[in-house]
Tab-separated table of C-alpha atoms in Angstrom:
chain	number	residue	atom	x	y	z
A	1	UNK	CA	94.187	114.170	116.673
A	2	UNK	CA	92.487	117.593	117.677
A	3	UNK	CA	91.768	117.445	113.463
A	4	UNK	CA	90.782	114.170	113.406
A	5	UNK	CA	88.087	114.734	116.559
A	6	UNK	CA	86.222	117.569	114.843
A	7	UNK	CA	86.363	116.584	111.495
A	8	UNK	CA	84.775	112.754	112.382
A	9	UNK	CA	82.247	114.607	114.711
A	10	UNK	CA	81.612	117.308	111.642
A	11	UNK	CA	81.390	114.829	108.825
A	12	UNK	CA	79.108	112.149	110.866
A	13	UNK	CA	76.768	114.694	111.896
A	14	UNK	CA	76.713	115.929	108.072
A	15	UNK	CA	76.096	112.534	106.933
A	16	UNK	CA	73.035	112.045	109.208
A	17	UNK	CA	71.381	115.362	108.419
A	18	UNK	CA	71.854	114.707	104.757
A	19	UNK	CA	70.914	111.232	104.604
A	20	UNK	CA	74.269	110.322	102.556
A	21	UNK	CA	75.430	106.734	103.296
A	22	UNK	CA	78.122	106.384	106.530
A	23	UNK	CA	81.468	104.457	105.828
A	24	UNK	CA	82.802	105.029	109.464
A	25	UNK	CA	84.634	102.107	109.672
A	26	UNK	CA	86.809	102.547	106.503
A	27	UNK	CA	87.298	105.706	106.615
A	28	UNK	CA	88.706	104.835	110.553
A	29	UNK	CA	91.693	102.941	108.871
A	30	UNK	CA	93.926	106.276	108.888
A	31	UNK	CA	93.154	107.534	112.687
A	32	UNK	CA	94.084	104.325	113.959
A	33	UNK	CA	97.174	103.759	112.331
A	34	UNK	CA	98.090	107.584	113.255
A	35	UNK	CA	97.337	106.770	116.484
A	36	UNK	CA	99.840	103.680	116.374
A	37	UNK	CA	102.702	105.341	115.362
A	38	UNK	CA	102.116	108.070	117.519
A	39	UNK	CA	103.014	105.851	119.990
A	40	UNK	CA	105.498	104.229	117.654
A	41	UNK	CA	107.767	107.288	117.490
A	42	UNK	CA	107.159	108.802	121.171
A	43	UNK	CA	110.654	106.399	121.210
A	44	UNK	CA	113.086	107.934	119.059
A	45	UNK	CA	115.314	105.070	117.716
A	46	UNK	CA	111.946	103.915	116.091
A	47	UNK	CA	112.384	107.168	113.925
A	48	UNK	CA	115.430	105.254	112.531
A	49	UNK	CA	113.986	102.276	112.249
A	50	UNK	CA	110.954	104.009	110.046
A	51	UNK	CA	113.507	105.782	107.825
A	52	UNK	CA	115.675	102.400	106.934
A	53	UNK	CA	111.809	100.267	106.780
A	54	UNK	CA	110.201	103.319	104.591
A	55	UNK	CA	112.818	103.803	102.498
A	56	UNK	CA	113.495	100.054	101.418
A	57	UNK	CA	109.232	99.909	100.747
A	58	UNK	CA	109.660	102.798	98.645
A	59	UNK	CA	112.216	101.706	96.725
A	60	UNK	CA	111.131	98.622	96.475
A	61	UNK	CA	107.862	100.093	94.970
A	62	UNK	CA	109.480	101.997	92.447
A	63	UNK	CA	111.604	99.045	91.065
A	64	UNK	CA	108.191	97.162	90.601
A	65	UNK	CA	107.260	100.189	88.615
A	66	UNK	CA	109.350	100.142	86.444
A	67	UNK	CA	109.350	96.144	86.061
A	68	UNK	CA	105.488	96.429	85.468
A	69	UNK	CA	106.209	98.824	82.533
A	70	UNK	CA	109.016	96.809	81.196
A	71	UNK	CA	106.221	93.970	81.297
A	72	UNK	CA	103.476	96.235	79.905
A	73	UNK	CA	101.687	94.922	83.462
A	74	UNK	CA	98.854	97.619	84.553
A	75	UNK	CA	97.530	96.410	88.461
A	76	UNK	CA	94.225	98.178	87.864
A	77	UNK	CA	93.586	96.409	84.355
A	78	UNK	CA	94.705	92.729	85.975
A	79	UNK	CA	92.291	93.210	88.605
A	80	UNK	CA	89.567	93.859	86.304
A	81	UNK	CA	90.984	91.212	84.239
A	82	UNK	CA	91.424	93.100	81.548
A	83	UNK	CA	94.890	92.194	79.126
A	84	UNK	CA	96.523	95.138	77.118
A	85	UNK	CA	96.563	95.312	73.752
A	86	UNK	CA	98.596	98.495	73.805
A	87	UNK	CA	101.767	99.799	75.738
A	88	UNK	CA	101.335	101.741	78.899
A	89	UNK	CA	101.261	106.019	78.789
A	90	UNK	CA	101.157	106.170	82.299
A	91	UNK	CA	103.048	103.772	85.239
A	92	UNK	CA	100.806	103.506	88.111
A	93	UNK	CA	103.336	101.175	89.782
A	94	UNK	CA	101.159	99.083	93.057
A	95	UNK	CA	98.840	101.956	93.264
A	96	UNK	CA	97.043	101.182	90.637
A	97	UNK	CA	97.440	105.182	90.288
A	98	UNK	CA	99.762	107.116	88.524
A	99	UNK	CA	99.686	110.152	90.859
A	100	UNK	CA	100.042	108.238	93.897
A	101	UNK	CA	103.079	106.346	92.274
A	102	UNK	CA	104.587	109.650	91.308
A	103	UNK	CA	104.707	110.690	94.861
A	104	UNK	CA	106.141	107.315	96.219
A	105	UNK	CA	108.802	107.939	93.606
A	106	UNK	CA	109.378	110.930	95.534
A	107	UNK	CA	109.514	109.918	98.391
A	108	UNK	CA	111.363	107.339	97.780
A	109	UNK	CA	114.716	109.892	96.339
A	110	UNK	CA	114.307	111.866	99.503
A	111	UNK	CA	114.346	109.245	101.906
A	112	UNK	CA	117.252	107.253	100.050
A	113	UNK	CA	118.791	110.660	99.448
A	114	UNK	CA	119.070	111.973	103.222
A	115	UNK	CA	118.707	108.362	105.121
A	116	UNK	CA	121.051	106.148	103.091
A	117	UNK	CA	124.343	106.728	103.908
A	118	UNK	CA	127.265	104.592	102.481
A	119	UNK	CA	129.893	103.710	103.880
A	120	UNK	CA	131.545	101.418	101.304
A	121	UNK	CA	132.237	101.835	97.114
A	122	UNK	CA	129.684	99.066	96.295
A	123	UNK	CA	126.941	101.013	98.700
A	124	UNK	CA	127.738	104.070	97.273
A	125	UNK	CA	127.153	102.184	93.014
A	126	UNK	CA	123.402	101.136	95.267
A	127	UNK	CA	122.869	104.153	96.634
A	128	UNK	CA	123.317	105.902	93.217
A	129	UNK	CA	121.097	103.060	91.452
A	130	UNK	CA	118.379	103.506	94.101
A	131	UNK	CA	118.347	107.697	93.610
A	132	UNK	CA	118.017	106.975	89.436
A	133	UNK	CA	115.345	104.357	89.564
A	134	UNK	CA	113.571	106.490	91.515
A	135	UNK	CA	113.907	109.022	89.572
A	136	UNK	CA	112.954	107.447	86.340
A	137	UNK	CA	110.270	105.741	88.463
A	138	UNK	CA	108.432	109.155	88.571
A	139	UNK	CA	109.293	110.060	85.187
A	140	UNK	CA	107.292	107.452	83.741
A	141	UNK	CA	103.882	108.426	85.744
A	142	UNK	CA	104.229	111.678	83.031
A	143	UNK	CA	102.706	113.389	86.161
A	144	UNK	CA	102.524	116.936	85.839
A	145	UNK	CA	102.470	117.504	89.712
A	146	UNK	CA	105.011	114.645	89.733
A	147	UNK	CA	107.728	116.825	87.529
A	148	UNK	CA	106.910	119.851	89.456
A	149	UNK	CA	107.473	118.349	93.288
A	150	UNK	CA	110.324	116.052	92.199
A	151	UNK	CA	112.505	119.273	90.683
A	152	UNK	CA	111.467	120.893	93.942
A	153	UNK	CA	112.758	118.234	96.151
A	154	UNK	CA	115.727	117.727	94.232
A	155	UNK	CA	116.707	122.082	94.727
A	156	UNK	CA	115.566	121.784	98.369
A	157	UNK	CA	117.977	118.840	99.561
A	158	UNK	CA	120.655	119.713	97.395
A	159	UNK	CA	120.279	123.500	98.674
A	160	UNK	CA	122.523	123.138	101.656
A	161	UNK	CA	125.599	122.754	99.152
A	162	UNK	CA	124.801	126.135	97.686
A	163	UNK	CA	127.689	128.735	98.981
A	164	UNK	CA	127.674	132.205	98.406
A	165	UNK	CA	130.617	131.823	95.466
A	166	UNK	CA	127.845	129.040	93.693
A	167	UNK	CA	125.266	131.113	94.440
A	168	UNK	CA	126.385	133.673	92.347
A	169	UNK	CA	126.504	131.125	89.345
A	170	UNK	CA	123.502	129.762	89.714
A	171	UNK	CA	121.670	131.516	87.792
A	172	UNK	CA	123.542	129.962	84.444
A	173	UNK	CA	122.772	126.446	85.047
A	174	UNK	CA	119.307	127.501	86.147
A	175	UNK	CA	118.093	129.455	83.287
A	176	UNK	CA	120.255	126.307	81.055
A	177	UNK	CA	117.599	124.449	83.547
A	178	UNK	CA	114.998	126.101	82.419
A	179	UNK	CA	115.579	126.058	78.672
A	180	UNK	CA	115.584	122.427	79.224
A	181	UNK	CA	112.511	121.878	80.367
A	182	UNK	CA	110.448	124.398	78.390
A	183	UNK	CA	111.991	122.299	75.501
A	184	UNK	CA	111.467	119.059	76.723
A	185	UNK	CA	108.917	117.702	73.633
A	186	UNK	CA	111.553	119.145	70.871
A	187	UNK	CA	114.340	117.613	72.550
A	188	UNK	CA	112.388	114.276	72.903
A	189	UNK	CA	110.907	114.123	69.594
A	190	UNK	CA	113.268	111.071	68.248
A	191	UNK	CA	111.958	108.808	71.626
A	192	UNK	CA	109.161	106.653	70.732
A	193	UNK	CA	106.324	108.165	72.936
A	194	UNK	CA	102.467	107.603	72.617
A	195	UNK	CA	100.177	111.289	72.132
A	196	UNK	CA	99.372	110.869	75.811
A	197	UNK	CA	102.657	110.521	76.896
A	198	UNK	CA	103.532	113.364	74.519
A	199	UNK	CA	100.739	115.351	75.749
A	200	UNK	CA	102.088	115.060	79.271
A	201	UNK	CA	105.674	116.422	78.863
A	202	UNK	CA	103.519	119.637	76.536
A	203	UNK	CA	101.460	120.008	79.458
A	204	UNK	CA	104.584	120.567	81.785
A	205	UNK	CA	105.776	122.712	79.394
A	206	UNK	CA	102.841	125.035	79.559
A	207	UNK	CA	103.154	124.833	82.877
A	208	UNK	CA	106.824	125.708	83.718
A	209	UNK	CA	105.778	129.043	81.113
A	210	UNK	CA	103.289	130.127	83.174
A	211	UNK	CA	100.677	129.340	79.708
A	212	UNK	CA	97.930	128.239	81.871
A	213	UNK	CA	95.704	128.323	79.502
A	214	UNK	CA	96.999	125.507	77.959
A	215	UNK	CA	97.722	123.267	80.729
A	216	UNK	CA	95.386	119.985	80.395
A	217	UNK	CA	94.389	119.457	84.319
A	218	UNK	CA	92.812	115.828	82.975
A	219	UNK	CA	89.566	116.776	83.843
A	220	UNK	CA	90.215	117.944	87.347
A	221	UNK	CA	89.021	121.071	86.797
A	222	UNK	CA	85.696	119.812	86.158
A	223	UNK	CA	85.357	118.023	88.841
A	224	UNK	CA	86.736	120.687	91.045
A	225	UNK	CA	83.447	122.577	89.815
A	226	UNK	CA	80.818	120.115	90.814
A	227	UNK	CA	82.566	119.730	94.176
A	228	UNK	CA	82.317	123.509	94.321
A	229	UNK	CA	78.771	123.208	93.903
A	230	UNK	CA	77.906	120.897	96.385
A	231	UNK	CA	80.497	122.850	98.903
A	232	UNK	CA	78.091	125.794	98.175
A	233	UNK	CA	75.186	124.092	98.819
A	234	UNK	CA	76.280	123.258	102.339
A	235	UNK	CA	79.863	125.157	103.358
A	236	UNK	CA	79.516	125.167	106.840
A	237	UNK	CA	77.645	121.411	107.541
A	238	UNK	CA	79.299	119.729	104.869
A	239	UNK	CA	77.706	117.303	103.212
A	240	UNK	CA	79.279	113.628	104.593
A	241	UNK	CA	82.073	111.407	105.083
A	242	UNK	CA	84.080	110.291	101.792
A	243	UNK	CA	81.347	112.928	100.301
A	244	UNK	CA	84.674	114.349	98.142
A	245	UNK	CA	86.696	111.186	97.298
A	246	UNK	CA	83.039	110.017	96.114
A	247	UNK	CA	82.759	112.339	94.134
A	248	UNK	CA	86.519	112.351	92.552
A	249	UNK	CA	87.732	115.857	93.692
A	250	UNK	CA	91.162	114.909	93.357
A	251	UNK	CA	91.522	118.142	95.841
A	252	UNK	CA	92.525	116.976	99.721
A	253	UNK	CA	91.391	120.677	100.958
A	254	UNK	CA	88.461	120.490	98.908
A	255	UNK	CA	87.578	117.163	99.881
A	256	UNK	CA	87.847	117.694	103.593
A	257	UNK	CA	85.456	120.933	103.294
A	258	UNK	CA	83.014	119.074	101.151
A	259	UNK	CA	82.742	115.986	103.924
A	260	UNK	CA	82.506	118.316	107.222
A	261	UNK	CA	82.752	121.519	106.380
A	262	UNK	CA	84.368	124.752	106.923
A	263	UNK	CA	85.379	124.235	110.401
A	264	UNK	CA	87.494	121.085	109.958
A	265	UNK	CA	88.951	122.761	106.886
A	266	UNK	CA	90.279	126.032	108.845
A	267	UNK	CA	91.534	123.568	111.614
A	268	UNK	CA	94.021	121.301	108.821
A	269	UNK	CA	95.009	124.564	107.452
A	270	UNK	CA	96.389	125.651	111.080
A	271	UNK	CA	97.835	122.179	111.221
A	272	UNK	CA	99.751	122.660	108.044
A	273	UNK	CA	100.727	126.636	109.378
A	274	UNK	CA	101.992	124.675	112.319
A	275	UNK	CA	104.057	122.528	110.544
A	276	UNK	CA	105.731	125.274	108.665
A	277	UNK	CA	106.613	127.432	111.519
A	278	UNK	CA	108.131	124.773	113.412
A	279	UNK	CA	110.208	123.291	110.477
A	280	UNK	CA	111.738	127.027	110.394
A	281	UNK	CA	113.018	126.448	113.816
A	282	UNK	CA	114.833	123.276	112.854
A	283	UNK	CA	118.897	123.598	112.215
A	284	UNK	CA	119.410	124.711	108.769
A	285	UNK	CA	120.953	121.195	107.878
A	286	UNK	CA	117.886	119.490	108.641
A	287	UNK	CA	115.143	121.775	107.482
A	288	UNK	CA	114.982	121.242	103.546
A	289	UNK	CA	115.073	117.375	104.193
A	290	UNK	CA	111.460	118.551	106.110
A	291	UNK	CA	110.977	121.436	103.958
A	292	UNK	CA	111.081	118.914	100.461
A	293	UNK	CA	108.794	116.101	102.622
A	294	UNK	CA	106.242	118.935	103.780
A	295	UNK	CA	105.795	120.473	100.576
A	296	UNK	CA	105.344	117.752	98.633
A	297	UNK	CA	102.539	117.116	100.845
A	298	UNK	CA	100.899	120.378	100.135
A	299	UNK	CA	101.369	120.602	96.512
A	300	UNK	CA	99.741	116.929	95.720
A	301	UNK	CA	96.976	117.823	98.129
A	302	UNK	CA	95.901	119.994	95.460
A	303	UNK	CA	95.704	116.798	92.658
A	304	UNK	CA	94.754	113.962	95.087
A	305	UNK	CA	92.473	113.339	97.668
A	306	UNK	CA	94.504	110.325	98.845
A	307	UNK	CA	97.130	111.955	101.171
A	308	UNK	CA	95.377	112.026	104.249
A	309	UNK	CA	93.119	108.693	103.904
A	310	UNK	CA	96.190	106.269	102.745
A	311	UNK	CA	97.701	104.619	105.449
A	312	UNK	CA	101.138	104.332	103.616
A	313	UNK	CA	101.281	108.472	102.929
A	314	UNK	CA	99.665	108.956	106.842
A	315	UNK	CA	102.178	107.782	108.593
A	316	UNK	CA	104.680	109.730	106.612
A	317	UNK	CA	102.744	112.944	108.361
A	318	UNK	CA	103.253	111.537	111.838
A	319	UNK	CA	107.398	110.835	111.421
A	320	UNK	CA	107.531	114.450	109.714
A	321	UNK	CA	106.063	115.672	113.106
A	322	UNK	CA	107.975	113.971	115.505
A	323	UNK	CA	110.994	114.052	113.683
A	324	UNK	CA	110.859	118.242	113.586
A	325	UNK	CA	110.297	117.829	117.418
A	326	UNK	CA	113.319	115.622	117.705
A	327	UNK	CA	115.532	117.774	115.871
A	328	UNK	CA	114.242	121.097	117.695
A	329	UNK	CA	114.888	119.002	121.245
A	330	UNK	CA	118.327	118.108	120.097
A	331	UNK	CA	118.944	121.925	119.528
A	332	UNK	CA	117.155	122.869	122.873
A	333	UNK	CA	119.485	120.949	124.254
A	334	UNK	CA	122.507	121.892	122.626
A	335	UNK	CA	121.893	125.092	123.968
């Protein structure tokens, strides 16, 4: 909320002194539903509650994904009223976005992963079913960022399991891993894919070799350097609220400097430091559940502009917070 204060004060007074148009009320939508569930989850058996609600939306958001590409149905195209002649390269799910459906697809395999816990055969088959669609769900954004967090998740939750016998091993299956990946368009080149589609999995490629050079940021970087400009122009003022996502910066830091300046900026990057140091603190059962929710954050910050203005990825922020707290109380306690 401290954030929130000086970055509304920041922006508004930005927007006045440069005359750029004032979309307070829209831009409100976020503070008051953090401000809901932070008095939502100062009970903690609505933490549970969130985990079994969240994770059925998610998945249930990811199966439509995957029925919308099965139907060749693009959200964004309907609305617009506009019918394909031509199959889809990238699943934007609901979103209308395939970014922001990559990280719901996330999402959605960590909170099935750690929340879902079955107790019978037939949950286990659902449980199992939920994980893959998932899963595949991302897969078919062919989001770079999308194939980077969603490997990264995957090691982080499934790092607990690694003893000091495995850990030993692991460097076969992890440079087989590797291989893998870096060979992903050979090893695909029977599958019927589009040249976007194709394009994508090169892209990650390049990527996971370090060949940055070669790695297609779809135009991001471009806009990344008007933004720039415009951040130069003004660093410390800013220049006004929803100045960035106007401008497509695809670039939450970026975004939040553009609108209100320096000030704010320095202020989320403490919040994020905070964050970090305190999911350290948590048991070492708990922390990579946090660790893969956290980081996933970060890392799409730096593609969309969407994670701290979307009321559906917001409140996400506030259960990450109180559930470290809950989990470091529980250990206070212990002690």
């Amino acid at each position: 909320m401290p954030y929130f204060f000086v970055f509304f004060i920041m922006a508004t007074i930005a927007s006045v002194v440069n005359d750029y148009q004032l979309a307070l009320l829209s831009s409100l939508v976020p503070v008051i539903f953090t401000l809901g569930f932070l008095s939502y989850f100062r009970f903690s058996e609505n933490l549970r509650m969130f985990e079994i609600v969240v994770t059925i939306a998610f998945s249930i958001a990811n199966i439509f994904l995957i029925y919308f590409v099965i139907i060749n149905f693009d959200y964004d195209f309907y609305l617009k009223g506009i019918q394909l002649s031509y199959g889809l390269d990238r699943a934007q799910g609901i979103y209308g976005d395939a970014n922001n459906a990559a990280f719901v697809g996330i999402l959605g395999f960590i909170f099935v992963y750690k929340c879902f816990t079955p107790k019978t055969k037939v949950q286990s088959v659902l449980k199992i079913s939920l994980l893959a669609m998932s899963a595949y769900a991302t897969f078919l954004t062919y989001s770079t960022t999308g194939f980077v967090v969603f490997i990264m998740a995957f090691v982080l939750l499934n790092f607990k399991h690694i003893t000091k016998t495995r850990l030993l091993l692991l460097p076969f299956p992890l440079v087989g891993f590797y291989l893998i990946m870096t060979n992903l368009s050979s090893l695909l080149a029977g599958v019927d894919l589009n040249p976007r589609q194709k394009e994508k999995i090169l892209n990650f490629e390049n990527l996971l070799k370090l060949d940055l050079d070669n790695v297609n940021t779809s135009g991001r970087d471009k806009f990344v350097e008007k933004l720039m400009e415009y951040i130069y122009e003004s660093p410390l003022l800013g220049n006004g609220l929803d100045f960035g996502a106007h401008h497509h910066g695809h670039n939450t830091y970026l975004s939040i400097w553009a609108d209100a300046g320096i000030f704010p900026l320095l202020l989320f990057l403490v919040l994020l430091f905070k964050y970090l140091e305190r999911i350290f603190i948590v048991n070492y059962a708990d922390r990579f559940y946090a660790l893969s929710i956290f980081l996933g954050f970060c890392l799409f910050m730096l593609s969309l502009q969407t994670i701290i203005n979307q009321p559906y990825l917001m409140v996400v922020f506030v259960y990450l917070a109180y559930y470290i707290d809950n989990k470091i109380k529980e250990q206070q306690a212990i002690i």
